[in-house]
Coordinates of C-alpha atoms and ligand atoms in Angstrom, one line a residue:
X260 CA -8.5 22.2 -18.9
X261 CA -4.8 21.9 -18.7
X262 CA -2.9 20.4 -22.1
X263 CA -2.7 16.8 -22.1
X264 CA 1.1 16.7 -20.7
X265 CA -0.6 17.4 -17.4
X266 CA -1.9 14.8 -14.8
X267 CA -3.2 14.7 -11.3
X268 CA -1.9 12.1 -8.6
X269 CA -4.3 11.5 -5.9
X270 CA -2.3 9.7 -3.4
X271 CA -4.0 7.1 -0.9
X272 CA -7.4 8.9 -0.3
X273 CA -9.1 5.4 1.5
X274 CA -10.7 4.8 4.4
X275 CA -7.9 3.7 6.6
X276 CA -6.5 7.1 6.4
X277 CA -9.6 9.1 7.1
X278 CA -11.3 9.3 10.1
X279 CA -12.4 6.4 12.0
X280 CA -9.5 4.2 9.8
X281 CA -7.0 2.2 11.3
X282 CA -3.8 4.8 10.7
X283 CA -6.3 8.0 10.6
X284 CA -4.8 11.3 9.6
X285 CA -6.6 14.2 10.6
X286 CA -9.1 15.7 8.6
X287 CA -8.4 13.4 6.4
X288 CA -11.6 13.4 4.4
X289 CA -11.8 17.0 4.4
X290 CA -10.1 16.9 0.9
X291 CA -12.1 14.7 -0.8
X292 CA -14.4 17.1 -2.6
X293 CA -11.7 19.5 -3.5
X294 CA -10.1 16.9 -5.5
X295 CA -12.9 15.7 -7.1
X296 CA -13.5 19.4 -8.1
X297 CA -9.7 19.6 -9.5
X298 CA -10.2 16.0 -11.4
X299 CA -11.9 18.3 -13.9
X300 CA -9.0 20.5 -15.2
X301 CA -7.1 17.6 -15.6
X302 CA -6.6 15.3 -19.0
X303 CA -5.4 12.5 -16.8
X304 CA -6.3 11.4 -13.1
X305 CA -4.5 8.9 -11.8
X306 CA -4.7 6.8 -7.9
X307 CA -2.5 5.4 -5.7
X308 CA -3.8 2.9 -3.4
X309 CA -1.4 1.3 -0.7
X310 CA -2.3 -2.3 -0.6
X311 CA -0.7 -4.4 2.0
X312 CA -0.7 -8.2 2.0
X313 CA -2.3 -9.1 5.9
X314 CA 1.2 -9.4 8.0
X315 CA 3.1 -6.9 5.8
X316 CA 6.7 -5.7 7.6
X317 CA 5.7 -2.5 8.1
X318 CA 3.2 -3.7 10.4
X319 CA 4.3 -3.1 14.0
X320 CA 1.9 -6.6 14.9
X321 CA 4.7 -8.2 13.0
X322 CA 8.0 -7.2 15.4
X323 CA 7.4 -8.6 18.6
X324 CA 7.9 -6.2 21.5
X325 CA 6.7 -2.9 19.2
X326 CA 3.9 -0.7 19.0
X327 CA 2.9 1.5 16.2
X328 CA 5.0 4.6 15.2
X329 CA 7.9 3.2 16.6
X330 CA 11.3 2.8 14.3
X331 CA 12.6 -0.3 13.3
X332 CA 15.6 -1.2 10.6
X333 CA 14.7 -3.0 8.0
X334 CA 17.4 -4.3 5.1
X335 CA 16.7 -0.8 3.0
X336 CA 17.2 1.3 6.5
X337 CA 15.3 3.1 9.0
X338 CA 11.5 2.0 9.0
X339 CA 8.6 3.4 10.8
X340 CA 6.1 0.6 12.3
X341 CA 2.4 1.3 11.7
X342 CA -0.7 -0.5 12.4
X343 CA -2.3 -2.9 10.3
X344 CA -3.8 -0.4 7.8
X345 CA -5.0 -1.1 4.1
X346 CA -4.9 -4.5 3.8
X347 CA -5.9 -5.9 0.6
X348 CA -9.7 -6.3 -0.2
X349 CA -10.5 -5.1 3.3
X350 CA -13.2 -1.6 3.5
X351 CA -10.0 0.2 5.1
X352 CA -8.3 0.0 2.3
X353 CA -10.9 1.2 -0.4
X354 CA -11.4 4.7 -1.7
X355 CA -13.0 7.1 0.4
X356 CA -16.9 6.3 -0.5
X357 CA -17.2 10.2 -1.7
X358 CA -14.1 10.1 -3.9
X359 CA -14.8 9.9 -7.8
X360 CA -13.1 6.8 -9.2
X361 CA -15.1 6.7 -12.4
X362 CA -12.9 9.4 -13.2
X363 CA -9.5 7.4 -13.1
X364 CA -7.3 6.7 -15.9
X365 CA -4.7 4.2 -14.1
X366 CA -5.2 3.1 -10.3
X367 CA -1.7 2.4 -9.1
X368 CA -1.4 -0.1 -6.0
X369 CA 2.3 -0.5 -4.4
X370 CA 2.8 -1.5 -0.4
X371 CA 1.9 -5.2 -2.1
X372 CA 5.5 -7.0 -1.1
X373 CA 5.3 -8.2 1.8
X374 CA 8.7 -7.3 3.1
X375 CA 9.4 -3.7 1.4
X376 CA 7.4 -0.8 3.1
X377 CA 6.6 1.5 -0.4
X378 CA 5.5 5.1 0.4
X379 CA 6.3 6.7 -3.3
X380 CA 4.1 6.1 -6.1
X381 CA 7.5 5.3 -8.0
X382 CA 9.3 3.4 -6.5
X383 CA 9.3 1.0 -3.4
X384 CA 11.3 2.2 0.2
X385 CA 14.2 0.9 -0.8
X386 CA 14.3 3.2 -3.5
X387 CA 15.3 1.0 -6.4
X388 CA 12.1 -1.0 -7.1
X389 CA 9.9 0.9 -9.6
X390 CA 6.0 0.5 -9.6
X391 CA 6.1 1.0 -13.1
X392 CA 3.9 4.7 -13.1
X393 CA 7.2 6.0 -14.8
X394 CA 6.9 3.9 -17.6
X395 CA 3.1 4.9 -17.4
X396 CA 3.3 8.8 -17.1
X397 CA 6.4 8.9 -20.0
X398 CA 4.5 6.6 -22.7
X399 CA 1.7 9.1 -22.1
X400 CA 3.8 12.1 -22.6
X401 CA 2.6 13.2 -18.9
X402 CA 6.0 15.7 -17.9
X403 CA 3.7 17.9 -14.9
X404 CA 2.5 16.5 -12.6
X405 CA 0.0 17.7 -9.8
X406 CA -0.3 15.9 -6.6
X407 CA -3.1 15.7 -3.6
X408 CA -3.8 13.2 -0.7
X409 CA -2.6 11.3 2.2
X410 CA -0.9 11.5 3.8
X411 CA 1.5 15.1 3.1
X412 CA 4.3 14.0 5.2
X413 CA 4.3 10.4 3.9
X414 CA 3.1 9.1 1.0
X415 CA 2.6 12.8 -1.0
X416 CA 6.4 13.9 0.0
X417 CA 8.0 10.5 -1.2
X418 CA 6.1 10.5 -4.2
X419 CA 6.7 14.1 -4.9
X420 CA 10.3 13.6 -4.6
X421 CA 10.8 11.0 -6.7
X422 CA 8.6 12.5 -9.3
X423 CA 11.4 15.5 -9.3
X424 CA 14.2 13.5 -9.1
X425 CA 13.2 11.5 -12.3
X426 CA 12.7 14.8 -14.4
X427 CA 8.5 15.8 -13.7
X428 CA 7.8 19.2 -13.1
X429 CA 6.0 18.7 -9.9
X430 CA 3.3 20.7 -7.8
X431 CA 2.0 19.8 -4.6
X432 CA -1.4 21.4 -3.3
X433 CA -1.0 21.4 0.1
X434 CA -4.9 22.7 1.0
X435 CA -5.6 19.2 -0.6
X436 CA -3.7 17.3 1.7
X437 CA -2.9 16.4 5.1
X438 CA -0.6 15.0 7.6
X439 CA 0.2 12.4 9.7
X440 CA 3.0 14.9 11.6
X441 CA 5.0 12.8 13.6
X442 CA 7.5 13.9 15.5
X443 CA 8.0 16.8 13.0
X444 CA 7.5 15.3 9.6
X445 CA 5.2 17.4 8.2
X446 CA 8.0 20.4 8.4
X447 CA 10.9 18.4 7.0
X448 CA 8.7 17.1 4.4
X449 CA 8.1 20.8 3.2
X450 CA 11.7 22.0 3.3
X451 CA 12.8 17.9 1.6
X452 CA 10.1 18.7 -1.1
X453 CA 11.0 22.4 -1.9
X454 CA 14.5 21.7 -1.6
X455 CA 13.9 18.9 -4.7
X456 CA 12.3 21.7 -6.6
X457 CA 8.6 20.5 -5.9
X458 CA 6.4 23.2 -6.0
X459 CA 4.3 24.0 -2.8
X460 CA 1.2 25.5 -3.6
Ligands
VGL791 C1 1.1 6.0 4.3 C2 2.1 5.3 6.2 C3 2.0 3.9 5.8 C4 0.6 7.1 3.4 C5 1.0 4.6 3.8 O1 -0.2 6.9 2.5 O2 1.1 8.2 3.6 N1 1.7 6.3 5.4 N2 1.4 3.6 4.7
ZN792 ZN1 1.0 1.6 4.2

């Protein structure tokens, strides 16, 4: 068991990431009992779930004449349009069936304005409104941070960069995530998180 200044982030492990889901990343389930396994070493577990409202703006069924994975520019910049994934309440956007909730300390849900698109577990895309799991993790006395999930190129690398930027020693297990890889994101998101100082394991 690691000292109680460690916690594990498991990003976005639900079903509309997982095979079969509405924005599926490959092998997505894969992980699930690896990080149900690593839960154990860890004093604290805490989840991320995204959690659109139905009609969010990062829905590409919102911006007439798109289709998903396209760009768009939203007021904070560039903005990738997905389809209608984890939408509050619905199956898609519950835990995978096989992942261990019972073990969570804090279940974190962001994605919830309608109009800002929010990747990080910190703070929102346009990178000034905090979810509050700072406040969390410090009051805690949480300063390492291990991280898991969905999706690597996404949701783990915009999380795991903010968690180095605001001081966390950070660690990223890449065996217990997995990617979305458009166009090439899963290799910038490895050189943007090592060049942060996020540890690639
Ligand atoms: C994610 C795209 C849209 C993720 C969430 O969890 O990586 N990706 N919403
Ligand atoms: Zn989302």
């Amino acid at each position: 068991m690691r000292d109680a200044t460690h916690a594990l982030i498991v990003i976005d492990v639900q079903n509309d990431f997982c095979p079969g889901g509405a924005l599926a990343v490959p092998e997505g389930d894969r992980i699930v009992p690896g990080i149900n396994a690593l839960m154990e070493a860890f004093p604290a577990v805490i989840l991320t779930q995204d959690w659109h409202p139905a009609g969010h703006s990062s829905f590409a069924s919102q911006h007439p004449g798109k289709a998903p994975m396209e760009m768009t520019e939203m007021p904070y910049g560039p903005q990738v349009l997905w389809p209608d994934h984890c939408v509050q309440g619905t199956n898609g956007a519950a835990f995978h069936a096989d992942l261990n909730t019972t073990r969570a300390d804090l279940i974190i849900r962001k994605g919830t304005n309608p109009a800002i698109d929010s990747y990080s577990a910190f703070f929102e895309n346009d990178q000034t409104t905090p979810t509050g799991l700072e406040g969390y993790l410090r009051t805690r006395g949480i300063e390492h941070l291990t991280m898991v999930g969905l999706a690597t190129d996404f949701c783990v690398n915009f999380s795991a960069v903010d968690a180095a930027k605001l001081g966390f020693a950070v660690d990223v297990r890449m065996e217990l995530c997995r990617a979305i890889d458009l166009n090439g994101s899963l290799a910038a998101a490895r050189d943007g998180m090592a060049s942060f100082g996020v540890t690639l394991t």
